Amino acid sequence: MVITVDDDVRDLIISSGQDYRVCTACMGPALVPVSVKHPKESDIRIPVGDHTLYVSRVQSMYVSRVTIDMVYEDEDIDSCPAFYVYH
């Protein structure tokens, strides 16, 4: 299994200074900071500069390339139950 990461996604991760994760969300695969959806032990880890891109085990079966259009905007995050945090 090879998952490629587009250069603009690499640039986003490096410039943001944080790790990201590809996970399952309402509109398909979502690329979000780990502050939105924490990584799991079963995730695939892809080094990006000094950071890590985590890809969920479920999404790793379907995604061969991580693209910038997978980024979820704040309004998408707020409206998707997959990102609700219960305390």
One Martini backbone bead per residue (centre of mass of N, CA, C, O) as a GRO file, in nm:
protein
   87
    1MET     BB    1   0.092   0.040   0.027
    2VAL     BB    2   0.052   0.356  -0.137
    3ILE     BB    3   0.082   0.696  -0.017
    4THR     BB    4   0.035   1.000  -0.150
    5VAL     BB    5   0.160   1.347  -0.119
    6ASP     BB    6   0.093   1.643  -0.188
    7ASP     BB    7   0.262   1.936  -0.185
    8ASP     BB    8   0.030   2.120  -0.064
    9VAL     BB    9   0.000   1.940   0.187
   10ARG     BB   10   0.283   1.961   0.292
   11ASP     BB   11   0.281   2.269   0.321
   12LEU     BB   12   0.050   2.286   0.523
   13ILE     BB   13   0.176   2.119   0.751
   14ILE     BB   14   0.437   2.281   0.786
   15SER     BB   15   0.305   2.574   0.820
   16SER     BB   16   0.120   2.491   1.073
   17GLY     BB   17   0.278   2.306   1.292
   18GLN     BB   18   0.108   2.029   1.244
   19ASP     BB   19  -0.076   1.762   1.265
   20TYR     BB   20  -0.245   1.520   1.058
   21ARG     BB   21  -0.570   1.374   0.939
   22VAL     BB   22  -0.715   1.094   0.783
   23CYS     BB   23  -1.069   1.064   0.773
   24THR     BB   24  -1.394   0.997   0.845
   25ALA     BB   25  -1.671   1.165   0.689
   26CYS     BB   26  -1.952   1.300   0.553
   27MET     BB   27  -1.778   1.365   0.257
   28GLY     BB   28  -1.551   1.174   0.336
   29PRO     BB   29  -1.245   1.235   0.320
   30ALA     BB   30  -1.047   1.391   0.586
   31LEU     BB   31  -0.847   1.686   0.643
   32VAL     BB   32  -0.714   1.720   0.974
   33PRO     BB   33  -0.636   1.817   1.259
   34VAL     BB   34  -0.559   1.656   1.560
   35SER     BB   35  -0.747   1.855   1.723
   36VAL     BB   36  -1.008   1.727   1.587
   37LYS     BB   37  -0.864   1.431   1.517
   38HIS     BB   38  -0.736   1.184   1.666
   39PRO     BB   39  -0.514   0.955   1.672
   40LYS     BB   40  -0.441   0.616   1.608
   41GLU     BB   41  -0.271   0.326   1.641
   42SER     BB   42  -0.375   0.219   1.342
   43ASP     BB   43  -0.238   0.426   1.194
   44ILE     BB   44  -0.089   0.571   0.938
   45ARG     BB   45   0.251   0.692   0.898
   46ILE     BB   46   0.354   1.017   0.764
   47PRO     BB   47   0.618   1.192   0.693
   48VAL     BB   48   0.632   1.569   0.742
   49GLY     BB   49   0.892   1.658   0.818
   50ASP     BB   50   0.827   1.727   1.164
   51HIS     BB   51   0.571   1.570   1.086
   52THR     BB   52   0.238   1.407   1.080
   53LEU     BB   53   0.055   1.182   0.877
   54TYR     BB   54  -0.255   1.050   0.931
   55VAL     BB   55  -0.408   0.731   0.844
   56SER     BB   56  -0.667   0.565   0.841
   57ARG     BB   57  -0.733   0.240   0.805
   58VAL     BB   58  -0.985   0.276   0.638
   59GLN     BB   59  -0.874   0.488   0.428
   60SER     BB   60  -0.625   0.314   0.329
   61MET     BB   61  -0.814   0.131   0.138
   62TYR     BB   62  -0.896   0.402  -0.064
   63VAL     BB   63  -0.633   0.575  -0.039
   64SER     BB   64  -0.354   0.695  -0.260
   65ARG     BB   65  -0.420   1.013  -0.221
   66VAL     BB   66  -0.332   1.331  -0.089
   67THR     BB   67  -0.546   1.613  -0.102
   68ILE     BB   68  -0.654   1.942  -0.069
   69ASP     BB   69  -0.970   1.866  -0.100
   70MET     BB   70  -0.974   1.723   0.201
   71VAL     BB   71  -1.013   1.976   0.336
   72TYR     BB   72  -1.162   2.099   0.623
   73GLU     BB   73  -1.365   2.332   0.708
   74ASP     BB   74  -1.507   2.477   0.973
   75GLU     BB   75  -1.806   2.439   0.874
   76ASP     BB   76  -1.772   2.133   0.827
   77ILE     BB   77  -1.693   2.053   1.111
   78ASP     BB   78  -1.949   2.175   1.259
   79SER     BB   79  -2.161   1.984   1.069
   80CYS     BB   80  -2.008   1.716   1.165
   81PRO     BB   81  -2.052   1.440   1.372
   82ALA     BB   82  -1.756   1.318   1.350
   83PHE     BB   83  -1.647   1.590   1.531
   84TYR     BB   84  -1.774   1.539   1.784
   85VAL     BB   85  -1.740   1.622   2.130
   86TYR     BB   86  -1.742   1.428   2.418
   87HIS     BB   87  -1.760   1.495   2.791
   0.00000   0.00000   0.00000
